[in-house]
mmCIF file of C-alpha atoms and ligand atoms in Angstrom:
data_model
loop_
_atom_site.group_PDB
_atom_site.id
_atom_site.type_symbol
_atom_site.label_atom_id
_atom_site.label_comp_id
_atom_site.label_asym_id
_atom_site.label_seq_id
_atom_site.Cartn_x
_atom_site.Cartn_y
_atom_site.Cartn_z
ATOM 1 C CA UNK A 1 110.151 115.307 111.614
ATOM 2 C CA UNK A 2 108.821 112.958 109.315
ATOM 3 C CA UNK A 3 108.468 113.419 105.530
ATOM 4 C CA UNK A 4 105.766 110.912 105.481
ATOM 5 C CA UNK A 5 101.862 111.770 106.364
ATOM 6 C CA UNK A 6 101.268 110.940 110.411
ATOM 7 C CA UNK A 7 98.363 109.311 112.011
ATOM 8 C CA UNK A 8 97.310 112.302 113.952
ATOM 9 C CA UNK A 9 98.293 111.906 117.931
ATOM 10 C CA UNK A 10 96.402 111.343 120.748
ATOM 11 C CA UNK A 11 98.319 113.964 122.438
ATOM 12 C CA UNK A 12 97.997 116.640 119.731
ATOM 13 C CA UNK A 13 93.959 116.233 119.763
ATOM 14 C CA UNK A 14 91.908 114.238 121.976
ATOM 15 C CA UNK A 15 91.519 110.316 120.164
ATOM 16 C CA UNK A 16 87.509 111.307 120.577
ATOM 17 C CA UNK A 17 87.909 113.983 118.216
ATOM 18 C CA UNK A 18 89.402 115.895 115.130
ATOM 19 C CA UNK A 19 89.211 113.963 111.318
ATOM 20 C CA UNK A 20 87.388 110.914 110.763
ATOM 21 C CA UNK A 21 89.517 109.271 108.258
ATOM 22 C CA UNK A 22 91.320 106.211 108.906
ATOM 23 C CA UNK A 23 94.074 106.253 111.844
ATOM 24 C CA UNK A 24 93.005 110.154 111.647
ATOM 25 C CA UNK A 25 95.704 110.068 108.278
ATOM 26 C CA UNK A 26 95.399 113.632 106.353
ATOM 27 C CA UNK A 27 92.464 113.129 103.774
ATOM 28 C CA UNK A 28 93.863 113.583 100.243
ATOM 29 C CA UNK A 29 91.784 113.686 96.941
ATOM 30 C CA UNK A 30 93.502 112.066 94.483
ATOM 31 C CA UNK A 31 96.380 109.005 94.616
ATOM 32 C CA UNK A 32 98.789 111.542 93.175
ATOM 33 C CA UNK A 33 102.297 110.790 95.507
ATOM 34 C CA UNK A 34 100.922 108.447 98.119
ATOM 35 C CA UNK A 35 102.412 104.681 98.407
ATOM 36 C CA UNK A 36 98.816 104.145 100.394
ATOM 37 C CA UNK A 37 95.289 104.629 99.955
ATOM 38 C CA UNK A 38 92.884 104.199 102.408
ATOM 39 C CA UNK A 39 89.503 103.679 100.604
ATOM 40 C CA UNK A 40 85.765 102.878 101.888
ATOM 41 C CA UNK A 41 83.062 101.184 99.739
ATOM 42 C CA UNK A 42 79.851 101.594 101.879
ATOM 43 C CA UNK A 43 78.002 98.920 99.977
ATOM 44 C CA UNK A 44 75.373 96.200 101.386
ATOM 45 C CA UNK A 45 73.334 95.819 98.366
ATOM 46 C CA UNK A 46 74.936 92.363 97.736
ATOM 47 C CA UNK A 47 74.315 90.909 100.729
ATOM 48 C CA UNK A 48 71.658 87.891 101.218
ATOM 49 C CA UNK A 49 71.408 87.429 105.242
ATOM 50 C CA UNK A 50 71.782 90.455 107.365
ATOM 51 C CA UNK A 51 72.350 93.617 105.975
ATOM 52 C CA UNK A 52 74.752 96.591 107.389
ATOM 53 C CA UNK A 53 77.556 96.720 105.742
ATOM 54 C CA UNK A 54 76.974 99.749 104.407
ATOM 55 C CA UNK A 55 78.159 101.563 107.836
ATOM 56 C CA UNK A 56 81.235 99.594 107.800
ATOM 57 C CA UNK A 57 83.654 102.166 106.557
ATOM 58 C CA UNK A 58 82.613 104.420 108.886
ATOM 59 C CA UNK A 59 82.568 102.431 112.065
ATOM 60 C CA UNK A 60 86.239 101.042 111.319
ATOM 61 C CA UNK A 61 87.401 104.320 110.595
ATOM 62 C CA UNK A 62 86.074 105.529 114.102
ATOM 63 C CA UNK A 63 87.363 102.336 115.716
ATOM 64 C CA UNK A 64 90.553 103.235 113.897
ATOM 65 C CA UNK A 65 91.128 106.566 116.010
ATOM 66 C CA UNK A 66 92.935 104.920 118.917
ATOM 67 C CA UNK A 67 95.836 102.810 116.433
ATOM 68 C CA UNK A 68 99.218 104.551 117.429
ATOM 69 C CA UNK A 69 101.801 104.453 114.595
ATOM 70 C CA UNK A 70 104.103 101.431 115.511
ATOM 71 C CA UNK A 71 103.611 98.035 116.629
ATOM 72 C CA UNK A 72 104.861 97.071 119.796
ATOM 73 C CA UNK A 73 105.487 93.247 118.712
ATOM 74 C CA UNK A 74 106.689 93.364 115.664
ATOM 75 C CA UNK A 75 108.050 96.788 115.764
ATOM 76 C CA UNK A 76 106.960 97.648 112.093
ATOM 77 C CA UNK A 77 106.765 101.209 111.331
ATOM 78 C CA UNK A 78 104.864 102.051 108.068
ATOM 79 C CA UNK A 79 104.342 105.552 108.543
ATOM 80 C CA UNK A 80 108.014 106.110 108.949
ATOM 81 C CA UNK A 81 108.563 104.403 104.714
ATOM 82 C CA UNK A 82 105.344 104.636 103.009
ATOM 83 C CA UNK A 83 103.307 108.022 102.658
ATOM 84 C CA UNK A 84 99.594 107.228 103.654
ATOM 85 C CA UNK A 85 96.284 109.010 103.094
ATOM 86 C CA UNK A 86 92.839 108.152 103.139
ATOM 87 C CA UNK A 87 90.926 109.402 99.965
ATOM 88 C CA UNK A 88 87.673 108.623 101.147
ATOM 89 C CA UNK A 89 84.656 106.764 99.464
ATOM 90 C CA UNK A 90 83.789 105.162 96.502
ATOM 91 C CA UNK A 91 80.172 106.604 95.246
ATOM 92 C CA UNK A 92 78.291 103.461 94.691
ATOM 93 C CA UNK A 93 75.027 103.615 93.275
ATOM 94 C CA UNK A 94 72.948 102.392 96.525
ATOM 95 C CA UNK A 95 70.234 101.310 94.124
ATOM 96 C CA UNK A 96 72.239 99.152 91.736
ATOM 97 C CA UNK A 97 74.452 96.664 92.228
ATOM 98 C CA UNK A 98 75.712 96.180 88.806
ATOM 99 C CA UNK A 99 76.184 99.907 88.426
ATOM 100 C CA UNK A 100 78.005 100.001 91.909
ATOM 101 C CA UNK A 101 80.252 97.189 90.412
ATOM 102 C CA UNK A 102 80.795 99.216 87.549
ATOM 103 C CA UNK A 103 81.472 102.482 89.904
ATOM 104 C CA UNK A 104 84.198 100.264 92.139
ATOM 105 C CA UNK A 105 86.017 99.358 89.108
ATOM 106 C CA UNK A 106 86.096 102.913 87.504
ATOM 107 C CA UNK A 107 87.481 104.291 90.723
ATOM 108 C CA UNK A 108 90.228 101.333 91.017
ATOM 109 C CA UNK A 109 91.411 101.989 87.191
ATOM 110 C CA UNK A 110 91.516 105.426 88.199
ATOM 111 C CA UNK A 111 92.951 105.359 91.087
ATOM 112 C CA UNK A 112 95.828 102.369 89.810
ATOM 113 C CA UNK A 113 96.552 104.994 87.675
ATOM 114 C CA UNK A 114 99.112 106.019 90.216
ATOM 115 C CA UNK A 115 101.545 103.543 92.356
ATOM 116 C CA UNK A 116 99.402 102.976 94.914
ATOM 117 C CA UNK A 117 98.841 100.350 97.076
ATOM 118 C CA UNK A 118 95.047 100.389 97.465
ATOM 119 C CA UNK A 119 93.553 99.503 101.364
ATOM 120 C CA UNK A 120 90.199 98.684 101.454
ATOM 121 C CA UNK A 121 87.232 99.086 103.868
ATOM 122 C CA UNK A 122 83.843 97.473 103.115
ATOM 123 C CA UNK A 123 81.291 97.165 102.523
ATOM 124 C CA UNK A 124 80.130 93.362 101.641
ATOM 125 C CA UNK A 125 82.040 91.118 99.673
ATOM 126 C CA UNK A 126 80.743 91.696 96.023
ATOM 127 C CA UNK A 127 83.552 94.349 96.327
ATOM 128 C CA UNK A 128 86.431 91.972 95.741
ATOM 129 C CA UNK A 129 85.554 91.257 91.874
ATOM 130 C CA UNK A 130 85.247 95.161 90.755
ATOM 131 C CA UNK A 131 88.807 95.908 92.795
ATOM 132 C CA UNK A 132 90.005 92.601 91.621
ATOM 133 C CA UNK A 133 89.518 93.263 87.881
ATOM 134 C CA UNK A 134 91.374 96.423 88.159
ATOM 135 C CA UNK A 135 94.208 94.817 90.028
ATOM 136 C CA UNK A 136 94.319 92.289 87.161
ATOM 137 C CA UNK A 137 94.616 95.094 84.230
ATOM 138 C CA UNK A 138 97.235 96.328 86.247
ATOM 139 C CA UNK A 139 99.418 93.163 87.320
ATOM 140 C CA UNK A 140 98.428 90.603 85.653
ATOM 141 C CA UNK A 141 96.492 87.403 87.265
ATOM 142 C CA UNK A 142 97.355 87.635 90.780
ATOM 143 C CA UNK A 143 97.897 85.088 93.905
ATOM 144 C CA UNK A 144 95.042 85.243 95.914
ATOM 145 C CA UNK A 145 95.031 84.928 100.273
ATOM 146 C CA UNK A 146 90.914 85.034 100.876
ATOM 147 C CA UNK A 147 90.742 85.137 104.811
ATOM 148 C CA UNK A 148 86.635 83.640 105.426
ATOM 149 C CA UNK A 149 84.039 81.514 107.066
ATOM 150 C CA UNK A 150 82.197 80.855 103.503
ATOM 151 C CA UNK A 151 84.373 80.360 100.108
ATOM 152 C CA UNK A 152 81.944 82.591 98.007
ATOM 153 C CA UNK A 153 82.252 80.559 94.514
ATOM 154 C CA UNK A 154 78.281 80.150 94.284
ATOM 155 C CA UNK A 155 77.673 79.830 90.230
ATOM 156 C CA UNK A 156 74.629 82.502 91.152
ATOM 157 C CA UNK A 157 72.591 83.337 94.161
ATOM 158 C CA UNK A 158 68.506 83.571 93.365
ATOM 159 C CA UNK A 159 69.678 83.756 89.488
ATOM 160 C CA UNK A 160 72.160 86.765 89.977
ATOM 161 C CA UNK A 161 76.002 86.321 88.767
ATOM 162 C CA UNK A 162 76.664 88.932 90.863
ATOM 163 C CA UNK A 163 76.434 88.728 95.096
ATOM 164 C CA UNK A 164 78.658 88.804 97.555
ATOM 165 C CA UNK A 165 78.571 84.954 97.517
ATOM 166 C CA UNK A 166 79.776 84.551 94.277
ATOM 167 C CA UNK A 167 83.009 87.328 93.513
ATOM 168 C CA UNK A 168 85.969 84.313 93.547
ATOM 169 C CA UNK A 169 83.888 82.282 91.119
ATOM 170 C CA UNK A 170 83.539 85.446 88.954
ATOM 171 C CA UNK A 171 87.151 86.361 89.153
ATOM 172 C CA UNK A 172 88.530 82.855 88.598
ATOM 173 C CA UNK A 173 85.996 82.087 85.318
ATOM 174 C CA UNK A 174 87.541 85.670 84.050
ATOM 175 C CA UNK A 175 91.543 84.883 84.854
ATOM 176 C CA UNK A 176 91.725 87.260 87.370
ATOM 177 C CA UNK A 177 93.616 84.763 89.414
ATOM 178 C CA UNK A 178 97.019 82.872 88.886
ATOM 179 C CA UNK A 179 94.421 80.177 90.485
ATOM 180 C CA UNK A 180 97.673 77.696 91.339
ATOM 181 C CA UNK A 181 98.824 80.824 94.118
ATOM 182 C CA UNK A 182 95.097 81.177 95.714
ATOM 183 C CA UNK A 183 94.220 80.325 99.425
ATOM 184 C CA UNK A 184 90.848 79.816 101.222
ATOM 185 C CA UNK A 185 91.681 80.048 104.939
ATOM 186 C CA UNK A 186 88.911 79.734 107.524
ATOM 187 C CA UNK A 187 85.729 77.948 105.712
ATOM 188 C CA UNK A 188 83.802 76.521 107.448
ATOM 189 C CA UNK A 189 79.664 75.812 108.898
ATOM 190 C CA UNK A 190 77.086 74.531 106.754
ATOM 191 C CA UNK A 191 76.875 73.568 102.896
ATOM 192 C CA UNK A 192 73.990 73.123 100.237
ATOM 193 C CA UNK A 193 76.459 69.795 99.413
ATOM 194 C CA UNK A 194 79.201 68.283 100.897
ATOM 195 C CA UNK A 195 81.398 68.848 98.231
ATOM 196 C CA UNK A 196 80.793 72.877 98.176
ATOM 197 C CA UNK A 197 84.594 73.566 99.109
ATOM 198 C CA UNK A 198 85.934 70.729 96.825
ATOM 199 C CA UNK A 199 85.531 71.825 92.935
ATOM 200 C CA UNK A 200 87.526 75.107 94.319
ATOM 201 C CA UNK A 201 90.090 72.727 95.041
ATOM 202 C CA UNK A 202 89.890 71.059 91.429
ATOM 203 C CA UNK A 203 90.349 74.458 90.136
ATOM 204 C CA UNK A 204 93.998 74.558 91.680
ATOM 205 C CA UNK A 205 92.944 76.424 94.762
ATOM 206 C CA UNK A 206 94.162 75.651 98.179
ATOM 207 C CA UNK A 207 91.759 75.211 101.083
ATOM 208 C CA UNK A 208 92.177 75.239 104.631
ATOM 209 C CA UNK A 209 89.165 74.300 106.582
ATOM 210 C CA UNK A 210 88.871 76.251 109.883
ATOM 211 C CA UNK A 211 88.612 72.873 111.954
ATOM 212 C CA UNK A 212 92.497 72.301 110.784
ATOM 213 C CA UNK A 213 93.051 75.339 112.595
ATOM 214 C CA UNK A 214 91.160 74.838 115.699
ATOM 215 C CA UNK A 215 93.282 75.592 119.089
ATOM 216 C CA UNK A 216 96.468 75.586 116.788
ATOM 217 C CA UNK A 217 99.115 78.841 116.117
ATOM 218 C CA UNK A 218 99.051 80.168 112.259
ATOM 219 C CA UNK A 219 102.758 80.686 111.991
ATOM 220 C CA UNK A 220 103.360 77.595 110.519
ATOM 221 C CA UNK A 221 100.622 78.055 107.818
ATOM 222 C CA UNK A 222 101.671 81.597 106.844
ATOM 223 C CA UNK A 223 104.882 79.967 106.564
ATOM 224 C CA UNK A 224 103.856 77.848 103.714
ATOM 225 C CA UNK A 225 101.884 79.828 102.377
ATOM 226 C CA UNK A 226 104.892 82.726 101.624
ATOM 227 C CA UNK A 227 106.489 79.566 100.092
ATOM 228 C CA UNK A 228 103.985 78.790 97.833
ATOM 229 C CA UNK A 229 103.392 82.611 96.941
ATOM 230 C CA UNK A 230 106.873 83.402 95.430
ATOM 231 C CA UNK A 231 107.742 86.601 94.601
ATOM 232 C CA UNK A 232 104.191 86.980 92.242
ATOM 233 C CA UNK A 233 101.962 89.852 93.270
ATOM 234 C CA UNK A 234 99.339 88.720 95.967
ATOM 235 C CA UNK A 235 95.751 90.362 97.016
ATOM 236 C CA UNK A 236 94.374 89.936 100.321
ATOM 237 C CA UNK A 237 90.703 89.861 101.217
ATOM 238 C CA UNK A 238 89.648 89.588 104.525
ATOM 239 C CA UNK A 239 86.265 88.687 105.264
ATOM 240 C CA UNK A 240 85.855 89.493 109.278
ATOM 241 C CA UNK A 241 83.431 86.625 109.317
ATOM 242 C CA UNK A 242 86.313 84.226 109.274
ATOM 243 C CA UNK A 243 86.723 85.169 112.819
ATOM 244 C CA UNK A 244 84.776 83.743 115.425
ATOM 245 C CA UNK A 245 81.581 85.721 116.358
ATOM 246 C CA UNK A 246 82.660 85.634 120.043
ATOM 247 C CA UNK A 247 85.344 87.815 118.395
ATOM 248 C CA UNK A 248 83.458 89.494 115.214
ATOM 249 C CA UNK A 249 79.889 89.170 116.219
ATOM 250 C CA UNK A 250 79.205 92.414 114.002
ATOM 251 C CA UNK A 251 78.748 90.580 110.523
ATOM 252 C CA UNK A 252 76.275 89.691 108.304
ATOM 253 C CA UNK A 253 76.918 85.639 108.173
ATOM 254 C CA UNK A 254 77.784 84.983 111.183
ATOM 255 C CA UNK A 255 79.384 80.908 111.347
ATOM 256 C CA UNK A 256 80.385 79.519 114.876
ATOM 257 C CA UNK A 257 84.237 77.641 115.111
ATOM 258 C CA UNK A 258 85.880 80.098 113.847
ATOM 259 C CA UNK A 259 89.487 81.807 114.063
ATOM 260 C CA UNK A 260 90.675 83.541 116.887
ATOM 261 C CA UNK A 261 91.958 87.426 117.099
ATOM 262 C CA UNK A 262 95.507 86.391 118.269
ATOM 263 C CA UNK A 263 95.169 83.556 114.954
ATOM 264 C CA UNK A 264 94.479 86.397 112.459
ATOM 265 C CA UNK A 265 97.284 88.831 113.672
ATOM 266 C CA UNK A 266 99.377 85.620 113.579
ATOM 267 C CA UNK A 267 98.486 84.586 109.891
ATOM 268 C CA UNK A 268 98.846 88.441 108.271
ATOM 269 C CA UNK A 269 102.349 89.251 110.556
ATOM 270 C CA UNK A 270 103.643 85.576 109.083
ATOM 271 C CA UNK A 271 102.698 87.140 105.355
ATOM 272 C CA UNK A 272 105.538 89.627 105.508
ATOM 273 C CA UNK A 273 107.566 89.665 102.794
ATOM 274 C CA UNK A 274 104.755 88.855 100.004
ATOM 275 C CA UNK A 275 104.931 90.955 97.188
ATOM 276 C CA UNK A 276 101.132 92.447 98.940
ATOM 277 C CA UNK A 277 99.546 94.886 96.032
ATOM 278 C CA UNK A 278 96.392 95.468 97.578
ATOM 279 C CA UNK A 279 94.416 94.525 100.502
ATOM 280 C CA UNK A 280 90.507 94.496 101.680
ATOM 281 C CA UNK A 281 88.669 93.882 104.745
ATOM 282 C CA UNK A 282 84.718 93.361 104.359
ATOM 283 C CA UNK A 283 81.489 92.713 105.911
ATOM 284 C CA UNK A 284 81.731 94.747 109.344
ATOM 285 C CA UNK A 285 77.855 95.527 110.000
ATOM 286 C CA UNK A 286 77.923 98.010 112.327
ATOM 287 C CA UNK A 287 74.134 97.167 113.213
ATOM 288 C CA UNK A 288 74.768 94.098 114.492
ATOM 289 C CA UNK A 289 78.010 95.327 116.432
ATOM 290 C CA UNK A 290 76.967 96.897 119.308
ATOM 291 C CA UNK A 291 80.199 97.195 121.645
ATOM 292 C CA UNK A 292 81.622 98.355 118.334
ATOM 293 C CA UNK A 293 84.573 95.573 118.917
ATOM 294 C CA UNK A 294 83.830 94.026 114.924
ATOM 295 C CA UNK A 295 85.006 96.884 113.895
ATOM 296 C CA UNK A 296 87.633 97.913 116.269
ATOM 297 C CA UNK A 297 89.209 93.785 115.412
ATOM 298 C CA UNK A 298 88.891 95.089 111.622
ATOM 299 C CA UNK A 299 90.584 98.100 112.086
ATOM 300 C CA UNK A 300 93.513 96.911 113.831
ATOM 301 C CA UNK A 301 93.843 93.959 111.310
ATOM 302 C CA UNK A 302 94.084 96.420 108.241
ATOM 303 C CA UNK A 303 96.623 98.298 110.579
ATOM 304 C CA UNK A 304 98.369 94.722 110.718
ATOM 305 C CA UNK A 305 97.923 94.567 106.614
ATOM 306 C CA UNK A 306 99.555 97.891 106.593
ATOM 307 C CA UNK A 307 102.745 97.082 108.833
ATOM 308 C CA UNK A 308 103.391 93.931 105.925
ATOM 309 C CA UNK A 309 103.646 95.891 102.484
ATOM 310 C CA UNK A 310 106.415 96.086 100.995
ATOM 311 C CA UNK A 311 108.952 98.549 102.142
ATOM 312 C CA UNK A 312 108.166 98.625 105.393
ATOM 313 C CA UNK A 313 110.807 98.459 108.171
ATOM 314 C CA UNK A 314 111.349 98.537 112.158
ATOM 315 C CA UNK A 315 111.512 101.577 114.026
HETATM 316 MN MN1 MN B 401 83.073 86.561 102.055
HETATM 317 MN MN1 MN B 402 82.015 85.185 104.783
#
């Protein structure tokens, strides 16, 4: 008998049923003694194309009801060395952005309060800069892996600082990065110039255009990418969009060229070992995901973002 929280079983109560947190974890209400938090922000309000996002949490945590504690490749077994809950939603303000922004942050100080290791389901992208600048009060400028089709560093988007096009601009122009340990992986499709992914670069960031990826394994890139990491802390954000839509159709930006399922599991497994202190996967639009496979692929890549923190071993 474990002494850590359990996904609940598909042989103890039928997958279709029973809680509708994520991996069916125990729901908890505060941060107090867990190593991981499972946390939703059901927020589209900052999104310029298709909308949806704000049923995001919900359909990953359903999708999430079939995960089975260990992973049959690499044979990781977080719920045997962390103790995981999910503690449910942030209450954004579904009428304000800037308030929701406000909100995210609030519940991140709070909830960094505690040692936690904060998972995150969105909800569109603006919700990297409100977790972000409570990550940054607690350790410092961090290294950066941002997983996406798009590198969201507009300067503004129809005259507002604050979209979910712009959040890595924000949080580099306010030091919330060590901006010499930040990756773009994935960009790719269509620009308002052609040098839209280069002053990113001048900034010290690293960029990896999905087309160097094409028909290639990630291994090697995660490789060099844990090099160039250190032992600093690291935040991943994982927009689902930097998969292909043949694989992630359910998304608001939708690009074509993108990476492959078997690609992503590759890149996060080859990130073992980071010092990982928080994690987020965004714009799953349920709406647009009818098979509900967007959000079944995001679910099992936060499971894969799970099996990597630190402290976790093989069963
Ligand atoms: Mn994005
Ligand atoms: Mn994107």
């Amino acid at each position: 008998m474990s002494r850590f929280n359990q996904p609940l079983g598909g042989n103890d109560m039928p997958r279709f049923a029973g809680p509708g947190t994520f991996m069916r974890l125990p729901a908890a209400q505060t941060a107090e003694g867990l190593d991981v938090a499972f946390v939703g922000v059901p927020m589209d309000i900052g999104t310029s194309w298709r909308p949806g996002t704000r049923f995001g949490p919900k359909a990953i945590r359903a999708e999430s009801a079939m995960l089975r504690p260990y992973n049959m490749w690499t044979r990781a077994a977080p719920f045997e060395a962390l103790q995981c809950a999910d503690i449910g939603d942030v209450a954004i303000n579904t009428f304000d952005l800037k308030d929701s922004v406000r909100r995210i942050t609030a519940f991140f100080d709070d909830l960094l309060g505690h040692s936690v290791t904060p998972m995150t389901m969105g909800g569109d992208h603006t919700l990297s800069l409100p977790i972000l600048r409570s990550i940054a009060k607690k350790h410092g400028p961090v290294g950066l892996i941002h997983v996406d089709a798009h590198a969201d560093i507009n300067p503004h988007m129809f005259g507002e600082a604050i979209a979910h096009g712009t959040p890595f601009r924000r949080a580099y122009e306010e030091g919330l990065l060590d901006a010499n340990r930040v990756w773009q992986i994935g960009l790719r499709g269509t620009g308002y110039t052609a040098e839209d992914f280069d002053e990113a670069r001048g900034w010290g960031f690293q960029v990896v255009q999905a087309e160097e990826l094409w028909l290639q394994s990630l291994s090697p890139l995660a490789a060099k990418i844990k090099a160039a990491m250190g032992d600093g802390p690291v935040y991943i954000t994982f927009d689902i969009d930097s998969l292909d839509p043949a694989y992630a159709p359910g998304t608001g930006t939708p690009e074509i060229g993108g990476l492959t399922t078997p690609q992503a599991m590759e890149l996060i497994r080859g990130l073992a070992g980071l010092n990982i202190v928080g994690c987020d996967l965004v714009e799953v639009s349920p709406p647009y995901d009818p098979s509900g496979n967007t959000a079944l692929v995001a679910a099992n890549l936060l499971y894969e973002m799970l099996c990597i923190l630190p402290g976790v071993g093989k069963g």
